[in-house]
Coordinates of C-alpha atoms in Angstrom, one line a residue:
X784 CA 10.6 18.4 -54.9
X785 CA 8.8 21.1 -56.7
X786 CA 10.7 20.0 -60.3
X787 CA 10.7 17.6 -62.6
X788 CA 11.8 15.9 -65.6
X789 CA 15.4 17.6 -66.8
X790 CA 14.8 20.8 -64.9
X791 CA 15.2 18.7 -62.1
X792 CA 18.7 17.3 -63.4
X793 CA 19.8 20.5 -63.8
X794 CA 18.8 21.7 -60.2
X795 CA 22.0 20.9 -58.2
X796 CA 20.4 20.9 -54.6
X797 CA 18.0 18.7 -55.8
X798 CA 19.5 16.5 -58.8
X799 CA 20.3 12.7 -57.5
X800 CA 21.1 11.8 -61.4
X801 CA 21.3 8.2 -61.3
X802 CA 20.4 7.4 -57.3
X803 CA 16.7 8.6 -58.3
X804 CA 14.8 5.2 -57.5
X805 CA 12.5 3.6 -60.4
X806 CA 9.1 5.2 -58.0
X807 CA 11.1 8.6 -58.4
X808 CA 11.4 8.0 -61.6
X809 CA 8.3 8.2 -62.1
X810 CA 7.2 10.4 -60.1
X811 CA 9.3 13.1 -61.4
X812 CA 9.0 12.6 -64.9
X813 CA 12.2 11.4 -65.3
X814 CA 11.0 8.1 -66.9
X815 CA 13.9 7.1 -70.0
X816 CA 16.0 10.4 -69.0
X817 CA 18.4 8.7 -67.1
X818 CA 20.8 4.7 -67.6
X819 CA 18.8 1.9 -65.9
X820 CA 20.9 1.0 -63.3
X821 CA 19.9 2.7 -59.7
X822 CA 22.9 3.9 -58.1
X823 CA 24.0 4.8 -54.6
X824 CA 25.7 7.4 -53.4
X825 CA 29.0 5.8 -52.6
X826 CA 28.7 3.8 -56.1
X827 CA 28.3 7.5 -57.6
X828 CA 31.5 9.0 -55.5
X829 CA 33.3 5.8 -56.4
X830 CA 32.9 6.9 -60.4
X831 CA 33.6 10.3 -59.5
X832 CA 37.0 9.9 -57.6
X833 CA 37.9 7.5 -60.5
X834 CA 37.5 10.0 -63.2
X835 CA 39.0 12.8 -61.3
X836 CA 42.4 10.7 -60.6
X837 CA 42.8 10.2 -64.5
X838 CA 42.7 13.9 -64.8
X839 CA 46.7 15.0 -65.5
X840 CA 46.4 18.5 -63.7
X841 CA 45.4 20.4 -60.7
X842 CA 43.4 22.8 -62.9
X843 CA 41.8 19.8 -65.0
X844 CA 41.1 17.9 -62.0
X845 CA 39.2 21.3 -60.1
X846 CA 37.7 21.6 -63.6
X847 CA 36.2 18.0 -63.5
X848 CA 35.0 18.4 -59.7
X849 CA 33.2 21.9 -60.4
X850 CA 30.9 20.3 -63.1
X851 CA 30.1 18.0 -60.2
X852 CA 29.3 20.7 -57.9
X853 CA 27.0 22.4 -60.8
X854 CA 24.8 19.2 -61.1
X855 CA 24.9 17.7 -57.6
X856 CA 25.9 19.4 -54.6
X857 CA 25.1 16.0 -52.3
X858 CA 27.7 14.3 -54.5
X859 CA 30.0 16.9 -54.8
X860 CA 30.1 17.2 -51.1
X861 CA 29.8 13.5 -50.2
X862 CA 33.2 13.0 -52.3
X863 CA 34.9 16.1 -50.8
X864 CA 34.4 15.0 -47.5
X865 CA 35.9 10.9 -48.1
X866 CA 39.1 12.6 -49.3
X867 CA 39.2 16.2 -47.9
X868 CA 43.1 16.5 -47.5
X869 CA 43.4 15.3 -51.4
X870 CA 41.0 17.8 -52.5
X871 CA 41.7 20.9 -50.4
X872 CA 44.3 21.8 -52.7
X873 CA 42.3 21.1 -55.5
X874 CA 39.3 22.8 -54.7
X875 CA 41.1 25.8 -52.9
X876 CA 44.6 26.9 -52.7
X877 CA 46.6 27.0 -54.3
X878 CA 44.8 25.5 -57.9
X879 CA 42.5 28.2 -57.1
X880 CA 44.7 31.1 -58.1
X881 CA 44.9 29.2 -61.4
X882 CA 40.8 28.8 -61.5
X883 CA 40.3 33.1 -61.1
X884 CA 42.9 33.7 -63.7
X885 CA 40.8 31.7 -66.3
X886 CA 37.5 32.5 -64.8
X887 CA 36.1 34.8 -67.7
X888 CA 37.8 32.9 -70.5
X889 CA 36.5 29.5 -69.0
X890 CA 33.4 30.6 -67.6
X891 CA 30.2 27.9 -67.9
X892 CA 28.1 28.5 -64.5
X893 CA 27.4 31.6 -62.4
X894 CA 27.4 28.9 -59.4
X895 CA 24.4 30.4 -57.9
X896 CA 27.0 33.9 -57.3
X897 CA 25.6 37.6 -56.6
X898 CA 27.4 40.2 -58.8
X899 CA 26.9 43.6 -57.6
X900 CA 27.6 46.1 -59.7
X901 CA 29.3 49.6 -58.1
X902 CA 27.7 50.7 -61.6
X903 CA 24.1 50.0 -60.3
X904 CA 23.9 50.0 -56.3
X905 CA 19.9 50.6 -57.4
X906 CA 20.0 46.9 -58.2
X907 CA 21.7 45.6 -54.7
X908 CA 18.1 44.4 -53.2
X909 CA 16.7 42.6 -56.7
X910 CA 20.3 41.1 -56.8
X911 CA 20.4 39.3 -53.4
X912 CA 16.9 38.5 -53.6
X913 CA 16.8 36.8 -57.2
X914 CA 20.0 35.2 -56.3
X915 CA 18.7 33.9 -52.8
X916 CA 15.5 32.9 -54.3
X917 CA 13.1 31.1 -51.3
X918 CA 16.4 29.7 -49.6
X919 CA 16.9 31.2 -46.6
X920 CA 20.8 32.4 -46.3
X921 CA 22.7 32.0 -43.2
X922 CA 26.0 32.9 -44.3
X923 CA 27.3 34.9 -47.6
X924 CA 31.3 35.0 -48.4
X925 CA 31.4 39.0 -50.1
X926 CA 35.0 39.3 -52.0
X927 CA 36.1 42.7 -53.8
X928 CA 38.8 40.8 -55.6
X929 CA 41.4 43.9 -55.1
X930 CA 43.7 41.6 -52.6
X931 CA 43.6 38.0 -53.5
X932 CA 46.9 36.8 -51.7
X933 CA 49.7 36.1 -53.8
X934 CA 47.6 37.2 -56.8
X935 CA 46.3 40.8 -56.0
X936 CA 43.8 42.2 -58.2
X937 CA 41.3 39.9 -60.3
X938 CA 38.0 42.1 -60.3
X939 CA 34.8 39.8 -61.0
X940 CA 36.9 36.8 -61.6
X941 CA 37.6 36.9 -58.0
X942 CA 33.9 35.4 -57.9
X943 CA 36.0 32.2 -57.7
X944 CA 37.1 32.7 -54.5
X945 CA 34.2 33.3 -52.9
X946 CA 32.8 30.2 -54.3
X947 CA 35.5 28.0 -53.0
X948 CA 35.6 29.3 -49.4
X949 CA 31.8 28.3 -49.2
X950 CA 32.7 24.9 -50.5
X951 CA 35.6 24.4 -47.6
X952 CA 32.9 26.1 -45.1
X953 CA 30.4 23.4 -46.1
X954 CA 32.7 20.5 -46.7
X955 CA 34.8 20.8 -43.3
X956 CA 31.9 22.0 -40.9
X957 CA 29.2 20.7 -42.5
X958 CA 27.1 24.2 -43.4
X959 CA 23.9 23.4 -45.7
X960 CA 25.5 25.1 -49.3
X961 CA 21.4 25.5 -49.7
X962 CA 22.2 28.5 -47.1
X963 CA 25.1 30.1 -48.6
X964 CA 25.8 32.8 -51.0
X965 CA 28.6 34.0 -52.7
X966 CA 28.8 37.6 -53.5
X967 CA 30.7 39.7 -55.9
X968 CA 31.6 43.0 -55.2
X969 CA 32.6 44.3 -58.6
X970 CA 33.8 48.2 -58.2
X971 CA 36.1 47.8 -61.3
X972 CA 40.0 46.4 -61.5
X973 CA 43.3 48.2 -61.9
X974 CA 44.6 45.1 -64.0
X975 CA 44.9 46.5 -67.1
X976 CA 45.2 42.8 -68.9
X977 CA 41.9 42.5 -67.6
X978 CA 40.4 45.5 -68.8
X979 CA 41.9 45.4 -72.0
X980 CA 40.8 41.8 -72.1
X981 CA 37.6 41.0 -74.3
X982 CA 36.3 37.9 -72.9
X983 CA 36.8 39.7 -69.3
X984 CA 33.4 40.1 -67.7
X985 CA 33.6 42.4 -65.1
X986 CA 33.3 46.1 -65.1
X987 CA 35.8 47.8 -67.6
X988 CA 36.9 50.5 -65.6
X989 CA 39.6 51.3 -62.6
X990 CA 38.0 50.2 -59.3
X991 CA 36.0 53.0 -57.4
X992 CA 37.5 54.3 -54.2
X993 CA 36.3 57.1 -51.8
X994 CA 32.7 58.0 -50.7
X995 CA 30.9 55.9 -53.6
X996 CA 32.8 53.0 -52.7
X997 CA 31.6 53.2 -48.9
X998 CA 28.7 53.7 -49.8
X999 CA 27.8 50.9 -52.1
X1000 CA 29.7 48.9 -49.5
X1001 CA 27.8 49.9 -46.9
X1002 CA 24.6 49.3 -49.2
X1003 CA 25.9 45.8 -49.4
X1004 CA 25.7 44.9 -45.8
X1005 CA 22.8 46.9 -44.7
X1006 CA 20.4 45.4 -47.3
X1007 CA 22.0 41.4 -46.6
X1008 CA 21.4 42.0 -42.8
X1009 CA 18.1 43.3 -43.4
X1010 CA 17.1 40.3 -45.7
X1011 CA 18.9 38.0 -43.9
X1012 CA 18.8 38.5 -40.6
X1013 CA 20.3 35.5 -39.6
X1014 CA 23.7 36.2 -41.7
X1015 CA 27.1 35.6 -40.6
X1016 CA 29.4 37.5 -43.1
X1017 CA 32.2 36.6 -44.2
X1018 CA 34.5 39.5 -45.6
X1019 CA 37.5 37.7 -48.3
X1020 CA 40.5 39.6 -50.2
X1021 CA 39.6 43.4 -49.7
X1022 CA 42.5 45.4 -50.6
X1023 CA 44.9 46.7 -47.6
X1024 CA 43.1 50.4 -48.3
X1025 CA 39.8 48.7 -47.3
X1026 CA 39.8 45.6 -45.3
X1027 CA 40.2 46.5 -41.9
X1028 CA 38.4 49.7 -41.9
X1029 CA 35.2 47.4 -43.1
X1030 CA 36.1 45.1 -40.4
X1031 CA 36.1 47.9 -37.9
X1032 CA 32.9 49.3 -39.4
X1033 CA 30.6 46.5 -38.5
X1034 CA 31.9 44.2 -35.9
X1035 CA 30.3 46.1 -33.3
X1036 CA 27.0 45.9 -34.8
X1037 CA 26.6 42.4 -36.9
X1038 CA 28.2 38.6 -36.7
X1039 CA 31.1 39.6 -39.4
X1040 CA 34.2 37.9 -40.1
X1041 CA 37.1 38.6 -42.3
X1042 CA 39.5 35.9 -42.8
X1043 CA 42.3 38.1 -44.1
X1044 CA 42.7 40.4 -41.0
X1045 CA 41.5 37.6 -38.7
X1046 CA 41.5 34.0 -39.9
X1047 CA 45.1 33.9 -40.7
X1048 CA 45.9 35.4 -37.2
X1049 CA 44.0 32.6 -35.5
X1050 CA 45.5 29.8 -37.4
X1051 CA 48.8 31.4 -36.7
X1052 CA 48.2 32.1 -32.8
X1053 CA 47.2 27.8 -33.2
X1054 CA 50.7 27.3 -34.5
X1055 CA 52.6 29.6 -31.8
X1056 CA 50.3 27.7 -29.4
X1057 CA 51.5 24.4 -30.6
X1058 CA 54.8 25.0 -30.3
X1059 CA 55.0 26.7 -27.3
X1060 CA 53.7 23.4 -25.8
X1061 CA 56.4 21.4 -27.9
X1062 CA 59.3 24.2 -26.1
X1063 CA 57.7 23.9 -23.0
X1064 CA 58.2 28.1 -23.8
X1065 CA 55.8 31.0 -23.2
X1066 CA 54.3 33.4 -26.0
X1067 CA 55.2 36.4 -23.4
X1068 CA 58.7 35.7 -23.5
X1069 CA 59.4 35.5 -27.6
X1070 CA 60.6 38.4 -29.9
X1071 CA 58.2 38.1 -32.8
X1072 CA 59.3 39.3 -36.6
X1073 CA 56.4 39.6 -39.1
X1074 CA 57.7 40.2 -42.8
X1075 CA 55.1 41.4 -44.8
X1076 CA 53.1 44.4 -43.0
X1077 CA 50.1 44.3 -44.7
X1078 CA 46.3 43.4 -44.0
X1079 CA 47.6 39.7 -43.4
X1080 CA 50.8 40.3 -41.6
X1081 CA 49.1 43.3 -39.1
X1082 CA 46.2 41.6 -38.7
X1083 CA 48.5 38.0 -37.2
X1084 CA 50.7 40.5 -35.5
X1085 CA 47.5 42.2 -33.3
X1086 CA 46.0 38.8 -32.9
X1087 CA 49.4 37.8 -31.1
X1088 CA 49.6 40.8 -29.3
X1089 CA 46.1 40.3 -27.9
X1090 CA 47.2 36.7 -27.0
X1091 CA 49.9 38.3 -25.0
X1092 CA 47.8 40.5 -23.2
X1093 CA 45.3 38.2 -22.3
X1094 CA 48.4 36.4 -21.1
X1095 CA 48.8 39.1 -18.6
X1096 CA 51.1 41.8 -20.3
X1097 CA 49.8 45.3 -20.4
X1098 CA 49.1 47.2 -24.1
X1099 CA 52.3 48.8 -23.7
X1100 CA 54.3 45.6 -22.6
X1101 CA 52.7 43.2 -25.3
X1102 CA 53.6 45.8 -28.4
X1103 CA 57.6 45.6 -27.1
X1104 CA 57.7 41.9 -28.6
X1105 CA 56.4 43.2 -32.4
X1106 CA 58.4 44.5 -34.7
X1107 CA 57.3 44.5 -37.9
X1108 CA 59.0 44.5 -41.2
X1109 CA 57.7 45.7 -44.8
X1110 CA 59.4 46.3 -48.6
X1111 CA 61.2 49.7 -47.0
X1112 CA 62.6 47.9 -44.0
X1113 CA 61.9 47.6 -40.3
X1114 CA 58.9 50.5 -40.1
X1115 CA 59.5 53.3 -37.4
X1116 CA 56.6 55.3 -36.0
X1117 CA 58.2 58.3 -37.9
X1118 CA 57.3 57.0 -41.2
X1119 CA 54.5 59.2 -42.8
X1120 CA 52.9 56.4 -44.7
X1121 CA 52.1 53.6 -42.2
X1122 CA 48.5 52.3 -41.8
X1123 CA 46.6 52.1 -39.4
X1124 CA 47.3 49.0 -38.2
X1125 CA 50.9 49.1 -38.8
X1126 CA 50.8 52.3 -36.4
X1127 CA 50.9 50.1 -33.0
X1128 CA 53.7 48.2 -33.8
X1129 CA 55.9 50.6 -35.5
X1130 CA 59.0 51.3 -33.2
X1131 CA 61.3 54.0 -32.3
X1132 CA 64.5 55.1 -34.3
X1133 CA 66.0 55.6 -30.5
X1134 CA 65.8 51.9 -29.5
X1135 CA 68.9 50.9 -32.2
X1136 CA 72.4 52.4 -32.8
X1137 CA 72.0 52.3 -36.5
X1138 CA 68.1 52.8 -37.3
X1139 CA 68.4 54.3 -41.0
X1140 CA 70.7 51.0 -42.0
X1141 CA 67.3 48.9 -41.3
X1142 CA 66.6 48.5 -44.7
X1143 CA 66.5 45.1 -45.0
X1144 CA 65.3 41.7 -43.5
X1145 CA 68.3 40.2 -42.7
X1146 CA 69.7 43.8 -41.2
X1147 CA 66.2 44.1 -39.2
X1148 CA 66.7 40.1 -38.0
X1149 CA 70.5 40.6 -36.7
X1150 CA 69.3 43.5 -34.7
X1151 CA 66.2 42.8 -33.3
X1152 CA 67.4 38.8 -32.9
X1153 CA 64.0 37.1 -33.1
X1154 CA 62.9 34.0 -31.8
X1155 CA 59.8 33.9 -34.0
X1156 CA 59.7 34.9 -37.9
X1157 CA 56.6 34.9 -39.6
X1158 CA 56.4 35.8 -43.5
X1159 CA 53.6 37.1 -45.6
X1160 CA 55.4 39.1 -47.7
X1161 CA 55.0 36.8 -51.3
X1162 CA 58.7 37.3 -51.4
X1163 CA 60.1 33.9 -52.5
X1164 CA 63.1 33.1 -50.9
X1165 CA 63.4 36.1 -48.5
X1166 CA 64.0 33.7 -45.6
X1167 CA 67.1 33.0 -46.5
X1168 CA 70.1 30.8 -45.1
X1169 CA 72.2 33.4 -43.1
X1170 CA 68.7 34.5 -41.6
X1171 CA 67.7 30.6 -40.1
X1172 CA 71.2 30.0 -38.8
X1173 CA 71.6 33.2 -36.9
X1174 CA 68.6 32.4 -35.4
X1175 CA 69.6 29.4 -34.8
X1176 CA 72.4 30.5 -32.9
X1177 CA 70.2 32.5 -30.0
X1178 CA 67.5 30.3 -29.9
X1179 CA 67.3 26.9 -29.3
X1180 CA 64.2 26.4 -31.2
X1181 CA 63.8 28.8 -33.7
X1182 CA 60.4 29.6 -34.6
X1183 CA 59.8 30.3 -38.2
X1184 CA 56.6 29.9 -40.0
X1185 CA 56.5 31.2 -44.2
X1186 CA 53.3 31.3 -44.6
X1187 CA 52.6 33.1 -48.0
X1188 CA 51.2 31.2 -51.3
X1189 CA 50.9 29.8 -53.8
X1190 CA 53.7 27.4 -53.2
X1191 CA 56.4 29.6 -55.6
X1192 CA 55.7 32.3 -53.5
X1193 CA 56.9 31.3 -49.8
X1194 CA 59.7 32.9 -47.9
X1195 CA 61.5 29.5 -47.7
X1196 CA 60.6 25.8 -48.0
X1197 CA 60.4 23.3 -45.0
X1198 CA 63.1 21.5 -45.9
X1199 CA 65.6 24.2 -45.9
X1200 CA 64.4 25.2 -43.0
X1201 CA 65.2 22.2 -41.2
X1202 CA 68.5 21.5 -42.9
X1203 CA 69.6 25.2 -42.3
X1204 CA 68.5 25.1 -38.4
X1205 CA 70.0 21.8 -37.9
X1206 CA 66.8 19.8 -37.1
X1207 CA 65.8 22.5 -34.3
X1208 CA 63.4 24.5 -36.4
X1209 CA 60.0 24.5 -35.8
X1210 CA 58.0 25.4 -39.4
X1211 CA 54.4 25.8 -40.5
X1212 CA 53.9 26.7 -43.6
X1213 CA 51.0 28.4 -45.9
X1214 CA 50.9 25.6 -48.1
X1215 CA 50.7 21.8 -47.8
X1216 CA 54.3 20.4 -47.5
X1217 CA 55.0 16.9 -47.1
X1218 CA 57.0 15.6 -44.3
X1219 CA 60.7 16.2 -44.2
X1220 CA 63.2 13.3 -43.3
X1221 CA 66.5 14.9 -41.6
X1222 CA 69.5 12.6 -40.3
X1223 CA 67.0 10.4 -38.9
X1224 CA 63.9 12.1 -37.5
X1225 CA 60.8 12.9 -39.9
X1226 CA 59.4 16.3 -38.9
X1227 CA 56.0 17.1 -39.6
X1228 CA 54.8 20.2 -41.2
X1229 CA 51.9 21.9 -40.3
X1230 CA 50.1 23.9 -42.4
X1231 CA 48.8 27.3 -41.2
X1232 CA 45.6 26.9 -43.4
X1233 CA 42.8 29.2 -42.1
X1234 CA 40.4 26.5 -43.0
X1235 CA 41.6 24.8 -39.8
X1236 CA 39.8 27.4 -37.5
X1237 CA 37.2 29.4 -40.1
X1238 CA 34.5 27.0 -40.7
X1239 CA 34.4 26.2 -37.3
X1240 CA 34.0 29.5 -35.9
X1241 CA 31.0 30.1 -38.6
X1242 CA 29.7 26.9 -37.7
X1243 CA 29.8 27.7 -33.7
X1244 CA 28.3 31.4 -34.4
X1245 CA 25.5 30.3 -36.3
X1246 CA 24.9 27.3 -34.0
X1247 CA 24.0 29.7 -31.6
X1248 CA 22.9 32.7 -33.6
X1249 CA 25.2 35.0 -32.1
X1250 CA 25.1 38.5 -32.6
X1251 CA 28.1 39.2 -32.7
X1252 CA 32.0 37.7 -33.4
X1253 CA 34.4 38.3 -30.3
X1254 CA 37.8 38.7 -30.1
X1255 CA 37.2 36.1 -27.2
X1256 CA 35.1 33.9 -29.2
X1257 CA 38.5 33.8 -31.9
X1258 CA 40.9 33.2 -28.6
X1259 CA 38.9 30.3 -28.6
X1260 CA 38.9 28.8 -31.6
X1261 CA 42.8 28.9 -31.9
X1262 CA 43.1 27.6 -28.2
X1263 CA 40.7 24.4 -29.4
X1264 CA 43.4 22.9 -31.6
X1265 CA 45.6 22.0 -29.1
X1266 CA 44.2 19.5 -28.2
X1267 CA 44.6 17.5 -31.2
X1268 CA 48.8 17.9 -30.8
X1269 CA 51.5 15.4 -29.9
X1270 CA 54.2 17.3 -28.5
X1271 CA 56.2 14.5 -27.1
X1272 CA 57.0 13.0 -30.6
X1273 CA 59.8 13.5 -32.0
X1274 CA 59.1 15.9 -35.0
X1275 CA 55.9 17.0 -34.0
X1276 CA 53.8 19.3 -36.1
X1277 CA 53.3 22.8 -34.4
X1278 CA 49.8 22.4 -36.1
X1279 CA 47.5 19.7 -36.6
X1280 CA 47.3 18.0 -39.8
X1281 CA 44.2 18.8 -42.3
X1282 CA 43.3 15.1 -42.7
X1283 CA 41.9 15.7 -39.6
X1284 CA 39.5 19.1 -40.7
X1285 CA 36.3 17.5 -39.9
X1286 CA 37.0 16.8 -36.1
X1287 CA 38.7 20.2 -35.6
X1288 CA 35.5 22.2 -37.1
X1289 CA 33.2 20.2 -34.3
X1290 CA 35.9 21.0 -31.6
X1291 CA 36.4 24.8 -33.0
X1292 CA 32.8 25.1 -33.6
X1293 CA 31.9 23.7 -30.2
X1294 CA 34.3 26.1 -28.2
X1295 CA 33.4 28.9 -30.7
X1296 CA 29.7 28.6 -29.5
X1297 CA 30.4 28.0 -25.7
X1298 CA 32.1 31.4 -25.7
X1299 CA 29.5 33.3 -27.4
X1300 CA 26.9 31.7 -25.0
X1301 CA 28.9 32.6 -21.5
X1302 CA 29.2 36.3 -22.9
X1303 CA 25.6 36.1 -23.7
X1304 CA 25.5 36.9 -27.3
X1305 CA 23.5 33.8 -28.1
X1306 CA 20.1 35.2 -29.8
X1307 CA 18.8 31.4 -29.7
X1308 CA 18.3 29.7 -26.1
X1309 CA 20.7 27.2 -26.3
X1310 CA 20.4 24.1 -23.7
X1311 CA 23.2 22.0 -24.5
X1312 CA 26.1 24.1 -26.8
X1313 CA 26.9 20.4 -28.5
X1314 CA 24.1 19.5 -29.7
X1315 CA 23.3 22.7 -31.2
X1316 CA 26.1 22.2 -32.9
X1317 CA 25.4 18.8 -33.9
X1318 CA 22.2 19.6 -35.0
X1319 CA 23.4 22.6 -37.1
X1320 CA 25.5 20.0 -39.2
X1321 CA 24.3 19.4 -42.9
X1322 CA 24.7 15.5 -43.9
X1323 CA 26.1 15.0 -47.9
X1324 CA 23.4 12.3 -48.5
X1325 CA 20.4 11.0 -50.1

C-alpha cells in the first residue's frame, strides 16, 4: 500500500477500516485512527447487513450500501455477494431509477466516474487518464443517459447507471472493480426539469445530435481502445436514434457490447429456451408478438429471429414468425418512419383482410393469434384480460413474458397472468415477482434480468481476451442456462432464479469463452477455457 494514515481510509480499493491488524496499524500510520477491536471481514458484513435491514426504504437502504461502496469496495462486495438476490433490487433495478432521479440533488461521491463533456472532446484523453489513474481498465460501462428504460432521459445523472451495472458485473462474475470504469457521456438532456433545475449538474443545454455527436462518440471509443487495449465495452441506455447504429459501428472492429439491443435479447432467447423445453415445443414453430418496437423490443425480436435461423429456417422463413407492434399499431413495411431495425420485421398490408383497422394490441393479437407475447412497451396494463384468454384459447401454453420496469410499468403482473390463462401460462417478467399460488400449484416466476447472461459474457470475453463479441459467442450464453432448469416440476420457472447469479456467470462465462476460442478470436493462448476463467475471478476479501 502506497497510503497511509486517513488517506488510506478514504481509498476504497485499499481501506480495510477496522480489519487493519495492530502491525498494520502501525505500519500505516493508522495508530489511534481507528476502535480497538480487530475485525474480520464477515464480523464487518455482519454490522453492515444489520444496519441496512433497519433502513425503512429501498432508496435509504441503496443510500446506506453506496457509502459502503465509497470506503470499502472488499466489504461492499463481500456483503453483495452473501445476499445477492436481496440486494439486486436494491443496488440496481428498479431502486435505481429512484437513485438517478436524485443524483444531482443527493450527490456526495463522483464514484471514481468519467464525465465527458460533448462541450470539450479536447479533454476526452486527460479525462480517461486522470480517472483511470495507474489501474489498468479492462472493461468501461459508457451510458448517454438519453434512454434509461422506463425513465428515458436523465443526462449526467444517468452516471448512476453506469455505476451500478459495474457493481452487478463485479458482484455476479466476480470482475476486479479496480479494472472498471464508468463513463459519462454528457451531450446535454431534453428534460427540461433538469435543465431548469439548479442543483442539476450536467450540461444545461438540449443534447447534441448529428455530426458532432458522432464524432465525440467516436472520440470516446477510439481514445478508450487505444489506452486500454484490453477493453471490453459495454454500451448502456443510448437513445433509439443512436444505439444500434453505435453497435453496428464497432462490433466488427472491438470487443463491444450493448445490453439494450443485446443483453435483453439473450436473457429473453434463455426464457423462450426454457420453456420450449417445459412444452416439449420448438422456437421454429411459434408466432411471436413484440409490443414495444423500440431499441429493446427490435433488438429481442432479431436475437430470436437469428435463433430461428440457426435453427435451420432461412432469412426469409425466420422473419414470417415476427410481427411487431408499436404506439401506431401493428407496423407495415409501408410506414415512412420505421427504423432500421424495425425494417425486417415490418409486414405487408396484403397478408390481412382489414390491415388499416390494426391500430391496436388487442386488434393486432386477434389477427395475427400469437403463441408468444413479449412487452417492452412501459405501457402498464396493456396486456390485458381479453388478450391472455384468447391466447389461451389457440394455444395450450401461452407464452407471455412483460418484461418492461420499474414494477408500475409492466404490461401485466404474474398473477393475472396465471389466473387469466387458467394456470397454463408460462410468464417471465422484467422485474422480480414472487411466486404465485393458483388452485394448488405454486408457479415460479422467472425473471428476464439481463444480469443473468451479461456479466458472464464480459467475464468469458475477457477471460480469453477476445477480440471481438459474436453473435455465436451470445447464442451461447443464452443456451448455457438451460441447464440450471427443472422442467418436469410442476410450475417450473421458464428462467432460472437469480439466487443462483454466481453459478450462472461461471457457466455463461465458461461457454462464452469456449466459443470465442473455437472461432479463434482468443488474443491470449488459452490451455484450459475453465481455468482461465477461474483465474480471471476477483475474490471480495482481505
Amino acid at each position: 500500500m502506497d497510503k497511509k494514515g486517513y488517506a488510506l481510509l478514504s481509498d476504497p480499493f485499499q481501506n480495510k477500516g477496522t480489519a487493519f491488524r495492530a502491525d498494520e496499524r502501525a505500519q500505516f500510520g493508522l495508530t489511534g485512527l481507528l476502535p480497538p477491536h480487530v475485525d474480520t471481514i464477515a464480523e464487518q458484513a455482519q454490522r453492515i447487513y444489520q444496519q441496512m435491514e433497519r433502513k425503512s426504504s429501498g432508496i435509504e437502504k441503496r443510500r446506506f450500501l453506496m457509502d459502503v461502496f465509497n470506503r470499502n469496495r472488499r466489504l461492499f462486495y463481500y456483503v453483495f455477494r452473501q445476499h445477492i438476490a436481496e440486494f439486486m433490487p436494491i443496488v440496481y433495478d428498479p431502486v435505481i431509477a429512484e437513485s438517478i432521479e436524485q443524483y444531482s440533488e443527493q450527490f456526495i461521491n463522483p464514484q471514481e466516474t468519467a464525465y465527458l463533456s460533448i462541450d470539450h472532446p479536447e479533454e476526452v484523453e486527460t479525462t480517461l487518464r486522470q480517472a483511470a489513474g495507474d489501474r489498468e481498465i479492462r472493461l468501461i460501462v459508457a451510458t448517454d443517459a438519453e434512454g434509461i428504460l422506463g425513465i428515458g432521459d436523465w443526462g449526467t445523472n444517468g452516471a448512476d447507471i453506469a455505476v451500478g451495472k459495474l457493481m452487478v458485473y463485479t458482484a455476479a462474475a466476480g470482475i476486479n472493480p479496480a479494472s472498471v470504469l464508468p463513463v459519462m457521456l454528457d451531450c446535454g438532456t431534453n428534460r427540461e426539469s433538469l435543465l431548469q433545475d439548479p442543483l442539476y449538474l450536467g450540461n444545461r443545454h438540449e443534447r447534441v445530435r448529428g455530426k458532432a455527436y458522432d464524432d465525440f462518440i467516436d472520440a470516446f471509443v477510439q481514445t478508450a481502445e487505444r489506452l486500454f487495449p484490453r477493453l471490453y465495452l459495454h454500451f448502456e441506455d443510448f437513445g433509439r436514434p443512436n444505439a444500434a447504429p453505435i453497435l453496428r459501428r464497432y462490433q466488427k472492429t472491438y470487443p463491444v457490447f450493448n445490453d439494450d439491443c443485446q443483453g435483453t435479447g439473450i436473457i429473453t432467447l434463455a426464457g423462450l429456451l426454457g420453456a420450449m423445453k417445459i412444452t416439449g415445443q420448438k422456437l421454429t414453430e411459434q408466432r411471436y408478438m413484440c409490443f414495444g418496437a423500440g431499441t429493446a423490443g427490435a433488438g429481442i425480436t432479431s436475437r430470436i429471429c437469428r435463433e430461428m435461423v440457426e435453427q435451420g429456417l432461412s432469412e426469409e422463413e425466420a422473419r414470417g414468425h415476427f410481427y411487431l407492434v408499436d404506439k401506431q399499431g401493428l407496423l407495415f413495411d409501408d410506414m415512412g418512419d420505421l427504423t432500421p431495425e424495425q425494417k425486417p420485421f415490418a409486414r405487408k398490408r396484403s397478408e390481412f383482410d382489414h390491415a388499416d383497422s390494426l391500430t391496436t394490441l388487442t386488434a393486432a393479437v386477434m389477427a395475427v393469434k400469437p403463441t408468444i407475447l413479449v412487452g417492452t412497451s412501459t405501457m402498464p396494463g396493456a396486456f390485458t384480460e381479453t388478450i391472455v384468454r384468447a391466447m389461451a384459447s389457440w394455444c395450450d401454453r401461452p407464452i407471455v413474458f412483460p418484461l418492461s420496469n420499474p414494477t408500475e410499468l409492466a404490461e401485466a403482473t404474474a398473477e393475472d397472468l396465471i389466473r387469466w390463462s387458467d394456470g397454463r401460462a408460462l410468464v417471465a417478467t422484467g422485474v422480480p415477482r414472487d411466486p404465485v399460488s393458483y388452485r394448488g400449484t405454486t408457479y415460479e416466476i422467472g425473471q428476464a434480468n439481463n444480469a443473468l447472461i451479461y456479466p458472464g459474457l464480459g467475464l468469458g470475453s475477457m477471460a480469453v481476451d477476445a477480440k471481438l463479441v459474436t453473435d455465436e459467442m451470445i447464442s451461447a450464453a443464452a443456451h448455457s442456462l438451460g441447464a440450471f432448469l427443472t422442467p418436469e416440476a410442476k410450475g417450473a420457472a421458464v428462467i432460472p432464479p437469480v439466487t443462483r447469479l454466481i453459478e450462472f456467470s461461471a457457466a455463461v462465462a465458461v461457454a462464452v469463452a469456449e466459443c470465442a476460442v473455437k472461432q479463434g478470436l482468443n488474443r491470449r493462448a488459452v490451455a484450459d477455457v475453465k481455468a482461465a476463467v477461474e483465474e480471471m475471478v476477483w475474490k471480495a476479501e482481505y
